[in-house]
PDB file of C-alpha atoms and ligand atoms in Angstrom:
ATOM      1  CA  UNK A   6       0.057  -0.202   0.038  1.00 35.00           C
ATOM      2  CA  UNK A   7       1.058   3.507  -0.642  1.00 37.00           C
ATOM      3  CA  UNK A   8       1.951   6.107   1.978  1.00 41.00           C
ATOM      4  CA  UNK A   9       1.885   9.905   1.939  1.00 41.00           C
ATOM      5  CA  UNK A  10       5.011  11.711   1.214  1.00 42.00           C
ATOM      6  CA  UNK A  11       5.763  14.329   3.448  1.00 42.00           C
ATOM      7  CA  UNK A  12       8.338  17.290   3.505  1.00 41.00           C
ATOM      8  CA  UNK A  13       8.309  18.924   6.664  1.00 44.00           C
ATOM      9  CA  UNK A  14       4.937  19.620   7.090  1.00 45.00           C
ATOM     10  CA  UNK A  15       3.279  19.105   3.414  1.00 43.00           C
ATOM     11  CA  UNK A  16       1.457  15.860   2.493  1.00 43.00           C
ATOM     12  CA  UNK A  17       2.545  15.540  -0.860  1.00 40.00           C
ATOM     13  CA  UNK A  18       0.608  12.194  -2.125  1.00 42.00           C
ATOM     14  CA  UNK A  19      -1.696   9.235  -1.163  1.00 42.00           C
ATOM     15  CA  UNK A  20      -2.936   8.628   2.184  1.00 58.00           C
ATOM     16  CA  UNK A  21      -2.208   6.611   5.219  1.00 76.00           C
ATOM     17  CA  UNK A  22      -4.760   6.579   7.769  1.00 91.00           C
ATOM     18  CA  UNK A  23      -3.593   8.392  10.579  1.00 96.00           C
ATOM     19  CA  UNK A  24      -4.632   7.713  13.913  1.00 97.00           C
ATOM     20  CA  UNK A  25      -5.725   9.494  17.212  1.00 97.00           C
ATOM     21  CA  UNK A  26      -6.000   8.465  20.530  1.00 98.00           C
ATOM     22  CA  UNK A  27      -7.269  10.701  23.063  1.00 97.00           C
ATOM     23  CA  UNK A  28      -6.038  10.259  26.672  1.00 98.00           C
ATOM     24  CA  UNK A  29      -8.560  10.686  29.593  1.00 96.00           C
ATOM     25  CA  UNK A  30      -6.074   9.566  32.395  1.00 97.00           C
ATOM     26  CA  UNK A  31      -3.354  12.162  31.851  1.00 97.00           C
ATOM     27  CA  UNK A  32      -1.946  12.605  35.294  1.00 97.00           C
ATOM     28  CA  UNK A  33      -1.509  10.531  38.418  1.00 96.00           C
ATOM     29  CA  UNK A  34      -3.898  12.242  40.559  1.00 95.00           C
ATOM     30  CA  UNK A  35      -6.601  11.866  38.009  1.00 94.00           C
ATOM     31  CA  UNK A  36      -9.551   9.363  38.679  1.00 92.00           C
ATOM     32  CA  UNK A  37     -11.940   8.074  36.144  1.00 92.00           C
ATOM     33  CA  UNK A  38     -15.474   6.730  36.331  1.00 92.00           C
ATOM     34  CA  UNK A  39     -15.865   2.938  37.462  1.00 92.00           C
ATOM     35  CA  UNK A  40     -15.168   0.673  34.263  1.00 93.00           C
ATOM     36  CA  UNK A  41     -13.766   3.551  32.089  1.00 94.00           C
ATOM     37  CA  UNK A  42     -10.845   3.075  29.886  1.00 96.00           C
ATOM     38  CA  UNK A  43      -7.989   5.512  30.482  1.00 97.00           C
ATOM     39  CA  UNK A  44      -7.720   5.849  26.541  1.00 97.00           C
ATOM     40  CA  UNK A  45      -9.749   5.593  23.661  1.00 96.00           C
ATOM     41  CA  UNK A  46      -8.969   5.707  19.898  1.00 97.00           C
ATOM     42  CA  UNK A  47     -11.214   8.582  18.119  1.00 97.00           C
ATOM     43  CA  UNK A  48     -11.703   9.344  14.446  1.00 95.00           C
ATOM     44  CA  UNK A  49      -8.745  11.409  13.823  1.00 92.00           C
ATOM     45  CA  UNK A  50     -10.922  13.801  11.350  1.00 89.00           C
ATOM     46  CA  UNK A  51     -13.503  14.718  14.469  1.00 87.00           C
ATOM     47  CA  UNK A  52     -13.522  17.759  16.435  1.00 79.00           C
ATOM     48  CA  UNK A  53     -11.931  16.129  19.295  1.00 85.00           C
ATOM     49  CA  UNK A  54     -10.291  19.698  20.955  1.00 93.00           C
ATOM     50  CA  UNK A  55     -12.245  22.066  22.875  1.00 95.00           C
ATOM     51  CA  UNK A  56     -11.963  25.304  21.536  1.00 95.00           C
ATOM     52  CA  UNK A  57     -10.809  27.209  24.786  1.00 97.00           C
ATOM     53  CA  UNK A  58      -8.229  24.343  25.282  1.00 98.00           C
ATOM     54  CA  UNK A  59      -4.863  26.100  26.542  1.00 98.00           C
ATOM     55  CA  UNK A  60      -3.106  24.228  24.698  1.00 98.00           C
ATOM     56  CA  UNK A  61      -4.703  25.817  21.640  1.00 96.00           C
ATOM     57  CA  UNK A  62      -5.796  29.398  22.659  1.00 97.00           C
ATOM     58  CA  UNK A  63      -1.865  29.639  24.407  1.00 97.00           C
ATOM     59  CA  UNK A  64      -0.045  27.254  23.127  1.00 97.00           C
ATOM     60  CA  UNK A  65       0.718  26.424  26.862  1.00 98.00           C
ATOM     61  CA  UNK A  66       1.416  22.402  26.839  1.00 98.00           C
ATOM     62  CA  UNK A  67       4.039  19.912  25.694  1.00 98.00           C
ATOM     63  CA  UNK A  68       4.715  17.502  22.770  1.00 98.00           C
ATOM     64  CA  UNK A  69       7.036  15.065  21.557  1.00 98.00           C
ATOM     65  CA  UNK A  70       7.631  13.465  18.294  1.00 98.00           C
ATOM     66  CA  UNK A  71       8.420  10.001  18.551  1.00 98.00           C
ATOM     67  CA  UNK A  72      10.179   8.267  15.719  1.00 97.00           C
ATOM     68  CA  UNK A  73       8.459   4.537  14.893  1.00 97.00           C
ATOM     69  CA  UNK A  74      10.621   1.867  12.858  1.00 95.00           C
ATOM     70  CA  UNK A  75       8.947  -0.518  11.814  1.00 93.00           C
ATOM     71  CA  UNK A  76       6.799  -0.609  14.243  1.00 94.00           C
ATOM     72  CA  UNK A  77       9.628  -0.218  17.213  1.00 96.00           C
ATOM     73  CA  UNK A  78       9.081   3.168  19.216  1.00 97.00           C
ATOM     74  CA  UNK A  79      12.638   4.763  19.391  1.00 97.00           C
ATOM     75  CA  UNK A  80      14.310   5.934  22.446  1.00 97.00           C
ATOM     76  CA  UNK A  81      10.848   5.393  23.986  1.00 98.00           C
ATOM     77  CA  UNK A  82      12.255   5.983  27.834  1.00 98.00           C
ATOM     78  CA  UNK A  83      14.183   8.607  26.505  1.00 97.00           C
ATOM     79  CA  UNK A  84      11.227  10.764  25.217  1.00 98.00           C
ATOM     80  CA  UNK A  85       8.988   9.833  28.390  1.00 98.00           C
ATOM     81  CA  UNK A  86      11.527  11.082  30.363  1.00 98.00           C
ATOM     82  CA  UNK A  87      12.025  14.543  28.244  1.00 98.00           C
ATOM     83  CA  UNK A  88       7.990  14.677  28.486  1.00 98.00           C
ATOM     84  CA  UNK A  89       7.865  14.437  32.258  1.00 98.00           C
ATOM     85  CA  UNK A  90      10.826  16.771  32.698  1.00 98.00           C
ATOM     86  CA  UNK A  91       9.064  19.576  30.448  1.00 98.00           C
ATOM     87  CA  UNK A  92       5.753  18.890  32.489  1.00 98.00           C
ATOM     88  CA  UNK A  93       7.604  19.521  35.541  1.00 98.00           C
ATOM     89  CA  UNK A  94       9.188  22.513  34.029  1.00 98.00           C
ATOM     90  CA  UNK A  95       5.815  23.907  33.222  1.00 98.00           C
ATOM     91  CA  UNK A  96       4.334  23.205  36.517  1.00 98.00           C
ATOM     92  CA  UNK A  97       1.977  20.975  35.009  1.00 98.00           C
ATOM     93  CA  UNK A  98       0.592  17.598  37.290  1.00 97.00           C
ATOM     94  CA  UNK A  99       2.357  14.394  37.289  1.00 97.00           C
ATOM     95  CA  UNK A 100       1.645  12.497  34.603  1.00 98.00           C
ATOM     96  CA  UNK A 101       0.684   8.911  34.832  1.00 98.00           C
ATOM     97  CA  UNK A 102       3.364   7.942  32.238  1.00 98.00           C
ATOM     98  CA  UNK A 103       2.477   4.426  32.118  1.00 98.00           C
ATOM     99  CA  UNK A 104      -1.142   5.372  30.598  1.00 98.00           C
ATOM    100  CA  UNK A 105       0.774   7.751  28.666  1.00 98.00           C
ATOM    101  CA  UNK A 106       3.082   4.926  27.082  1.00 98.00           C
ATOM    102  CA  UNK A 107       0.061   2.732  26.532  1.00 98.00           C
ATOM    103  CA  UNK A 108      -1.656   5.019  24.602  1.00 98.00           C
ATOM    104  CA  UNK A 109       1.740   5.728  22.438  1.00 98.00           C
ATOM    105  CA  UNK A 110       2.126   1.759  21.676  1.00 98.00           C
ATOM    106  CA  UNK A 111      -1.976   1.564  20.801  1.00 98.00           C
ATOM    107  CA  UNK A 112      -2.403   4.581  18.467  1.00 98.00           C
ATOM    108  CA  UNK A 113       1.025   3.111  16.907  1.00 97.00           C
ATOM    109  CA  UNK A 114      -0.396  -1.023  16.853  1.00 97.00           C
ATOM    110  CA  UNK A 115      -3.473   0.837  15.221  1.00 97.00           C
ATOM    111  CA  UNK A 116      -1.731   2.411  12.318  1.00 96.00           C
ATOM    112  CA  UNK A 117      -1.258   0.006   9.305  1.00 95.00           C
ATOM    113  CA  UNK A 118       2.307  -1.350   9.562  1.00 93.00           C
ATOM    114  CA  UNK A 119       4.768   0.944   7.702  1.00 93.00           C
ATOM    115  CA  UNK A 120       8.517   1.071   7.611  1.00 92.00           C
ATOM    116  CA  UNK A 121       8.380   4.231   9.474  1.00 94.00           C
ATOM    117  CA  UNK A 122       5.857   6.411  11.432  1.00 96.00           C
ATOM    118  CA  UNK A 123       6.163   9.562  13.891  1.00 97.00           C
ATOM    119  CA  UNK A 124       3.660   9.696  16.553  1.00 98.00           C
ATOM    120  CA  UNK A 125       3.037  13.067  17.999  1.00 98.00           C
ATOM    121  CA  UNK A 126       2.225  13.243  21.732  1.00 98.00           C
ATOM    122  CA  UNK A 127       0.804  16.365  23.202  1.00 98.00           C
ATOM    123  CA  UNK A 128      -0.151  16.723  26.670  1.00 98.00           C
ATOM    124  CA  UNK A 129      -1.895  20.437  27.033  1.00 98.00           C
ATOM    125  CA  UNK A 130      -3.038  22.518  30.281  1.00 98.00           C
ATOM    126  CA  UNK A 131      -6.413  21.441  29.059  1.00 98.00           C
ATOM    127  CA  UNK A 132      -9.647  23.455  28.806  1.00 97.00           C
ATOM    128  CA  UNK A 133      -9.774  26.934  30.333  1.00 97.00           C
ATOM    129  CA  UNK A 134     -10.720  26.922  33.840  1.00 96.00           C
ATOM    130  CA  UNK A 135     -10.827  23.264  34.573  1.00 95.00           C
ATOM    131  CA  UNK A 136      -7.343  22.448  35.734  1.00 94.00           C
ATOM    132  CA  UNK A 137      -7.109  19.159  33.782  1.00 96.00           C
ATOM    133  CA  UNK A 138      -4.817  18.637  31.284  1.00 98.00           C
ATOM    134  CA  UNK A 139      -5.838  17.430  27.912  1.00 98.00           C
ATOM    135  CA  UNK A 140      -3.654  14.806  25.761  1.00 98.00           C
ATOM    136  CA  UNK A 141      -3.770  12.779  22.760  1.00 98.00           C
ATOM    137  CA  UNK A 142      -1.400  10.781  20.179  1.00 98.00           C
ATOM    138  CA  UNK A 143      -1.502  11.115  16.919  1.00 97.00           C
ATOM    139  CA  UNK A 144       0.093   8.251  14.514  1.00 97.00           C
ATOM    140  CA  UNK A 145       1.075   8.906  10.884  1.00 96.00           C
ATOM    141  CA  UNK A 146       3.076   7.741   8.226  1.00 94.00           C
ATOM    142  CA  UNK A 147       4.644   8.330   5.058  1.00 85.00           C
ATOM    143  CA  UNK A 148       7.503  10.772   5.378  1.00 85.00           C
ATOM    144  CA  UNK A 149      10.121  10.816   3.019  1.00 86.00           C
ATOM    145  CA  UNK A 150      13.732  12.381   3.974  1.00 88.00           C
ATOM    146  CA  UNK A 151      16.073  10.522   1.420  1.00 88.00           C
ATOM    147  CA  UNK A 152      16.479  13.224  -0.325  1.00 91.00           C
ATOM    148  CA  UNK A 153      17.819  15.707   2.169  1.00 93.00           C
ATOM    149  CA  UNK A 154      19.927  12.396   3.484  1.00 92.00           C
ATOM    150  CA  UNK A 155      21.411  12.435  -0.035  1.00 92.00           C
ATOM    151  CA  UNK A 156      21.929  15.766  -0.542  1.00 94.00           C
ATOM    152  CA  UNK A 157      22.434  17.725   2.470  1.00 97.00           C
ATOM    153  CA  UNK A 158      20.492  20.698   3.564  1.00 97.00           C
ATOM    154  CA  UNK A 159      21.349  24.479   3.576  1.00 98.00           C
ATOM    155  CA  UNK A 160      21.054  25.986   6.577  1.00 98.00           C
ATOM    156  CA  UNK A 161      21.737  29.598   7.989  1.00 98.00           C
ATOM    157  CA  UNK A 162      22.507  30.855  11.530  1.00 98.00           C
ATOM    158  CA  UNK A 163      19.626  33.139  13.283  1.00 98.00           C
ATOM    159  CA  UNK A 164      20.317  35.140  16.505  1.00 98.00           C
ATOM    160  CA  UNK A 165      17.599  33.061  19.347  1.00 98.00           C
ATOM    161  CA  UNK A 166      17.811  36.093  21.014  1.00 98.00           C
ATOM    162  CA  UNK A 167      18.610  34.530  24.783  1.00 98.00           C
ATOM    163  CA  UNK A 168      22.197  34.183  26.635  1.00 98.00           C
ATOM    164  CA  UNK A 169      23.645  30.767  26.698  1.00 98.00           C
ATOM    165  CA  UNK A 170      22.740  30.397  30.467  1.00 98.00           C
ATOM    166  CA  UNK A 171      19.440  31.500  29.896  1.00 98.00           C
ATOM    167  CA  UNK A 172      18.090  28.100  31.791  1.00 97.00           C
ATOM    168  CA  UNK A 173      19.932  29.352  34.835  1.00 97.00           C
ATOM    169  CA  UNK A 174      19.215  33.209  34.835  1.00 98.00           C
ATOM    170  CA  UNK A 175      15.755  32.780  33.689  1.00 98.00           C
ATOM    171  CA  UNK A 176      13.704  29.463  34.030  1.00 97.00           C
ATOM    172  CA  UNK A 177      10.858  30.914  33.542  1.00 97.00           C
ATOM    173  CA  UNK A 178      10.988  31.354  29.988  1.00 98.00           C
ATOM    174  CA  UNK A 179      11.256  27.635  29.570  1.00 98.00           C
ATOM    175  CA  UNK A 180      14.305  27.169  27.434  1.00 97.00           C
ATOM    176  CA  UNK A 181      14.583  23.473  27.010  1.00 97.00           C
ATOM    177  CA  UNK A 182      11.028  22.744  27.997  1.00 98.00           C
ATOM    178  CA  UNK A 183       9.771  21.187  24.381  1.00 98.00           C
ATOM    179  CA  UNK A 184       6.837  23.149  24.612  1.00 98.00           C
ATOM    180  CA  UNK A 185       3.991  23.625  22.122  1.00 98.00           C
ATOM    181  CA  UNK A 186       4.508  27.263  21.459  1.00 96.00           C
ATOM    182  CA  UNK A 187       6.449  26.662  18.120  1.00 96.00           C
ATOM    183  CA  UNK A 188       5.617  29.983  16.254  1.00 96.00           C
ATOM    184  CA  UNK A 189       8.953  30.929  16.436  1.00 97.00           C
ATOM    185  CA  UNK A 190      10.062  27.587  15.831  1.00 97.00           C
ATOM    186  CA  UNK A 191       8.530  27.911  12.464  1.00 97.00           C
ATOM    187  CA  UNK A 192       8.859  31.508  11.672  1.00 98.00           C
ATOM    188  CA  UNK A 193      12.483  30.939  11.622  1.00 98.00           C
ATOM    189  CA  UNK A 194      12.231  28.228   8.909  1.00 98.00           C
ATOM    190  CA  UNK A 195      10.188  31.469   6.872  1.00 98.00           C
ATOM    191  CA  UNK A 196      13.254  33.171   7.269  1.00 98.00           C
ATOM    192  CA  UNK A 197      15.510  30.674   6.301  1.00 98.00           C
ATOM    193  CA  UNK A 198      13.308  30.212   3.139  1.00 98.00           C
ATOM    194  CA  UNK A 199      13.442  33.975   2.544  1.00 98.00           C
ATOM    195  CA  UNK A 200      17.477  33.428   2.497  1.00 98.00           C
ATOM    196  CA  UNK A 201      16.969  30.798  -0.073  1.00 97.00           C
ATOM    197  CA  UNK A 202      18.038  27.953   3.106  1.00 98.00           C
ATOM    198  CA  UNK A 203      15.951  25.039   4.260  1.00 97.00           C
ATOM    199  CA  UNK A 204      16.448  25.360   8.134  1.00 98.00           C
ATOM    200  CA  UNK A 205      18.367  26.852  10.690  1.00 98.00           C
ATOM    201  CA  UNK A 206      20.903  26.476  13.348  1.00 98.00           C
ATOM    202  CA  UNK A 207      20.165  28.993  16.592  1.00 98.00           C
ATOM    203  CA  UNK A 208      22.576  31.206  18.003  1.00 98.00           C
ATOM    204  CA  UNK A 209      22.762  32.660  21.873  1.00 98.00           C
ATOM    205  CA  UNK A 210      22.771  36.566  21.975  1.00 98.00           C
ATOM    206  CA  UNK A 211      26.179  35.836  23.274  1.00 98.00           C
ATOM    207  CA  UNK A 212      27.308  34.098  20.078  1.00 98.00           C
ATOM    208  CA  UNK A 213      27.323  30.613  20.888  1.00 98.00           C
ATOM    209  CA  UNK A 214      26.171  27.685  18.641  1.00 98.00           C
ATOM    210  CA  UNK A 215      22.688  26.135  20.029  1.00 98.00           C
ATOM    211  CA  UNK A 216      20.703  23.891  18.130  1.00 98.00           C
ATOM    212  CA  UNK A 217      17.875  23.835  15.208  1.00 98.00           C
ATOM    213  CA  UNK A 218      14.124  24.469  15.569  1.00 98.00           C
ATOM    214  CA  UNK A 219      13.163  21.228  15.305  1.00 97.00           C
ATOM    215  CA  UNK A 220      16.549  19.133  15.605  1.00 98.00           C
ATOM    216  CA  UNK A 221      19.889  19.050  17.406  1.00 98.00           C
ATOM    217  CA  UNK A 222      23.255  20.124  15.737  1.00 98.00           C
ATOM    218  CA  UNK A 223      26.128  17.457  15.802  1.00 98.00           C
ATOM    219  CA  UNK A 224      29.588  18.473  14.509  1.00 98.00           C
ATOM    220  CA  UNK A 225      32.458  16.364  13.824  1.00 98.00           C
ATOM    221  CA  UNK A 226      36.096  17.026  14.116  1.00 98.00           C
ATOM    222  CA  UNK A 227      38.418  14.186  12.932  1.00 97.00           C
ATOM    223  CA  UNK A 228      37.670  11.511  15.357  1.00 97.00           C
ATOM    224  CA  UNK A 229      35.712  13.965  17.905  1.00 98.00           C
ATOM    225  CA  UNK A 230      32.349  14.191  17.912  1.00 98.00           C
ATOM    226  CA  UNK A 231      30.678  17.533  19.524  1.00 98.00           C
ATOM    227  CA  UNK A 232      26.928  18.777  20.129  1.00 98.00           C
ATOM    228  CA  UNK A 233      26.134  22.147  22.047  1.00 98.00           C
ATOM    229  CA  UNK A 234      26.146  21.244  25.837  1.00 98.00           C
ATOM    230  CA  UNK A 235      22.338  20.721  26.877  1.00 96.00           C
ATOM    231  CA  UNK A 236      22.552  23.256  29.594  1.00 97.00           C
ATOM    232  CA  UNK A 237      22.203  26.321  27.266  1.00 98.00           C
ATOM    233  CA  UNK A 238      18.645  25.829  27.330  1.00 97.00           C
ATOM    234  CA  UNK A 239      18.195  23.634  24.159  1.00 98.00           C
ATOM    235  CA  UNK A 240      15.988  19.999  24.304  1.00 97.00           C
ATOM    236  CA  UNK A 241      18.348  17.210  24.761  1.00 94.00           C
ATOM    237  CA  UNK A 242      17.764  15.298  21.468  1.00 97.00           C
ATOM    238  CA  UNK A 243      17.112  11.745  21.704  1.00 98.00           C
ATOM    239  CA  UNK A 244      18.453  11.070  18.206  1.00 97.00           C
ATOM    240  CA  UNK A 245      21.689  13.085  18.760  1.00 98.00           C
ATOM    241  CA  UNK A 246      22.004  10.553  22.057  1.00 97.00           C
ATOM    242  CA  UNK A 247      21.321   7.462  19.564  1.00 97.00           C
ATOM    243  CA  UNK A 248      23.780   8.997  16.831  1.00 97.00           C
ATOM    244  CA  UNK A 249      26.614   9.225  19.680  1.00 98.00           C
ATOM    245  CA  UNK A 250      26.184   5.950  20.215  1.00 96.00           C
ATOM    246  CA  UNK A 251      26.713   5.190  17.196  1.00 96.00           C
ATOM    247  CA  UNK A 252      30.182   7.058  16.881  1.00 97.00           C
ATOM    248  CA  UNK A 253      31.224   5.871  20.208  1.00 97.00           C
ATOM    249  CA  UNK A 254      30.600   2.171  18.848  1.00 96.00           C
ATOM    250  CA  UNK A 255      32.647   3.117  16.164  1.00 96.00           C
ATOM    251  CA  UNK A 256      35.153   4.237  18.062  1.00 97.00           C
ATOM    252  CA  UNK A 257      34.746   8.361  17.888  1.00 98.00           C
ATOM    253  CA  UNK A 258      35.257  10.286  20.819  1.00 98.00           C
ATOM    254  CA  UNK A 259      32.243  12.263  21.669  1.00 98.00           C
ATOM    255  CA  UNK A 260      31.200  15.249  23.965  1.00 98.00           C
ATOM    256  CA  UNK A 261      28.689  18.094  24.591  1.00 98.00           C
ATOM    257  CA  UNK A 262      30.855  21.204  24.805  1.00 98.00           C
ATOM    258  CA  UNK A 263      30.232  25.557  24.163  1.00 98.00           C
ATOM    259  CA  UNK A 264      30.814  26.059  19.913  1.00 98.00           C
ATOM    260  CA  UNK A 265      30.789  29.097  18.181  1.00 98.00           C
ATOM    261  CA  UNK A 266      30.574  29.541  14.572  1.00 98.00           C
ATOM    262  CA  UNK A 267      34.318  29.900  14.177  1.00 97.00           C
ATOM    263  CA  UNK A 268      34.663  26.396  15.456  1.00 97.00           C
ATOM    264  CA  UNK A 269      33.017  25.686  12.305  1.00 95.00           C
ATOM    265  CA  UNK A 270      35.656  26.476  10.156  1.00 92.00           C
ATOM    266  CA  UNK A 271      37.709  23.438  11.696  1.00 91.00           C
ATOM    267  CA  UNK A 272      34.531  21.059  11.313  1.00 96.00           C
ATOM    268  CA  UNK A 273      34.684  17.778   9.075  1.00 97.00           C
ATOM    269  CA  UNK A 274      30.751  17.412   8.977  1.00 97.00           C
ATOM    270  CA  UNK A 275      27.592  19.033  10.193  1.00 98.00           C
ATOM    271  CA  UNK A 276      24.469  17.410  10.720  1.00 98.00           C
ATOM    272  CA  UNK A 277      20.924  17.996  12.192  1.00 98.00           C
ATOM    273  CA  UNK A 278      19.009  15.062  13.788  1.00 98.00           C
ATOM    274  CA  UNK A 279      15.764  14.640  15.125  1.00 97.00           C
ATOM    275  CA  UNK A 280      13.309  12.115  15.454  1.00 97.00           C
ATOM    276  CA  UNK A 281      11.182  12.845  12.282  1.00 94.00           C
ATOM    277  CA  UNK A 282      14.410  13.323   9.888  1.00 93.00           C
ATOM    278  CA  UNK A 283      16.469  11.078  11.782  1.00 95.00           C
ATOM    279  CA  UNK A 284      19.775  12.561  10.546  1.00 96.00           C
ATOM    280  CA  UNK A 285      20.747  15.346   7.636  1.00 97.00           C
ATOM    281  CA  UNK A 286      24.201  16.422   6.488  1.00 98.00           C
ATOM    282  CA  UNK A 287      24.223  19.970   5.941  1.00 98.00           C
ATOM    283  CA  UNK A 288      25.784  21.030   2.809  1.00 98.00           C
ATOM    284  CA  UNK A 289      25.655  24.536   3.179  1.00 98.00           C
ATOM    285  CA  UNK A 290      26.032  27.196   6.241  1.00 97.00           C
ATOM    286  CA  UNK A 291      25.450  30.463   5.514  1.00 97.00           C
ATOM    287  CA  UNK A 292      25.999  30.279   1.490  1.00 96.00           C
ATOM    288  CA  UNK A 293      29.147  28.671   2.237  1.00 96.00           C
ATOM    289  CA  UNK A 294      29.642  25.087   0.958  1.00 96.00           C
ATOM    290  CA  UNK A 295      30.194  22.155   3.518  1.00 96.00           C
ATOM    291  CA  UNK A 296      31.430  18.896   2.698  1.00 94.00           C
ATOM    292  CA  UNK A 297      28.826  15.913   3.269  1.00 95.00           C
ATOM    293  CA  UNK A 298      30.211  12.274   3.891  1.00 94.00           C
ATOM    294  CA  UNK A 299      27.655  10.503   2.177  1.00 94.00           C
ATOM    295  CA  UNK A 300      28.824   6.810   3.193  1.00 95.00           C
ATOM    296  CA  UNK A 301      28.948   8.322   7.364  1.00 96.00           C
ATOM    297  CA  UNK A 302      25.442   9.351   6.889  1.00 96.00           C
ATOM    298  CA  UNK A 303      24.197   6.513   4.879  1.00 95.00           C
ATOM    299  CA  UNK A 304      26.066   4.566   7.931  1.00 95.00           C
ATOM    300  CA  UNK A 305      24.563   6.330  10.707  1.00 95.00           C
ATOM    301  CA  UNK A 306      21.094   6.383   9.081  1.00 95.00           C
ATOM    302  CA  UNK A 307      20.756   2.782   8.818  1.00 94.00           C
ATOM    303  CA  UNK A 308      21.932   2.594  12.271  1.00 93.00           C
ATOM    304  CA  UNK A 309      19.548   5.090  13.854  1.00 92.00           C
ATOM    305  CA  UNK A 310      16.779   3.154  11.552  1.00 90.00           C
ATOM    306  CA  UNK A 311      17.797  -0.512  13.042  1.00 85.00           C
ATOM    307  CA  UNK A 312      18.578  -1.776   9.147  1.00 69.00           C
ATOM    308  CA  UNK A 313      21.986  -2.577  10.389  1.00 57.00           C
ATOM    309  CA  UNK A 314      22.837  -6.109  12.331  1.00 40.00           C
TER     310      UNK A 314
HETATM  311  N1  LIG B   9      15.626  20.508  19.466  1.00 85.38           N
HETATM  312  C1  LIG B   9      14.330  20.958  19.209  1.00 85.38           C
HETATM  313  C2  LIG B   9      13.953  22.669  19.103  1.00 85.38           C
HETATM  314  C3  LIG B   9      13.395  19.942  18.338  1.00 85.38           C
HETATM  315  O1  LIG B   9      12.242  20.340  18.414  1.00 85.38           O
HETATM  316  C4  LIG B   9      14.030  18.664  18.433  1.00 85.38           C
HETATM  317  C5  LIG B   9      12.652  17.586  18.197  1.00 85.38           C
HETATM  318  O2  LIG B   9      11.749  18.076  17.603  1.00 85.38           O
HETATM  319  C6  LIG B   9      15.058  18.360  18.722  1.00 85.38           C
HETATM  320  C7  LIG B   9      15.899  19.335  19.380  1.00 85.38           C
HETATM  321  C8  LIG B   9      15.362  16.870  18.300  1.00 85.38           C
HETATM  322  O3  LIG B   9      15.367  15.686  19.624  1.00 85.38           O
HETATM  323  P1  LIG B   9      14.778  14.480  19.023  1.00 85.38           P
HETATM  324  O4  LIG B   9      15.747  14.142  18.658  1.00 85.38           O
HETATM  325  O5  LIG B   9      14.661  13.881  20.600  1.00 85.38           O
HETATM  326  O6  LIG B   9      13.633  14.586  18.139  1.00 85.38           O
END
């Protein structure tokens, strides 16, 4: 059967049928009526979300995007741990991670088998005034990142406007939480497009490399592979961690460091890594060509996608 082809957010041909599972027991404290199930599959086309839900009206909530390879949910525990961390940063009630995990699995099982699916798990602060989070899992297929994996992506550096120590000085800005407030993460892609590029690497206002709007940055210097430190108000990427496992197994040294754009002049390879695209080599940075290593990228992608022995 055919799956829809998606680049970024755009579905470009025939459909697979997405699944949607609403989670009714989101928090540890929640009680359900006798016999009620903690989650339920619903029609993904139905109007399931209340118009006053704070996730919609304020972007007040958190999410995870989980890659699913041949039915296997990648880095599942790491995603759940990051969801719980984001929930704590937003002062949301303690989440029932067992129920949430079961709902994600159910959403995946309901989908027709596919080589690659993406499950989007969302927890909002809930309907205004209710104090009860709303949560759901939406699973869909048909992503195609082959071209960018083969040819690389063009990236520009853009100022995020916060210092590298923002997470320590101003935790209320929620840098490092995976919040639903991604309007800025989308706006920078439009700015990248205006500059003729595909994607972005954020810089702190004091000049340190951070992350992409939906991906982690990985840099290779010879036998050393580096990513920006996770205390810089950025996400710890589950894909970056898996890529580091690959590099370590191949004998590379891996480390988390402070990096500046000047450091990239000595780099032998740059990638953006995320659950959706997995790994994309950067072939152009602020208009300058960057060499890409197809073999290394292919081997890493094969490992991340579980297609090697
Ligand atoms: N950084 C940001 C801002 C993201 O939104 C994401 C994922 O969407 C990542 C990094 C990469 O995280 P992961 O590899 O866990 O998908």
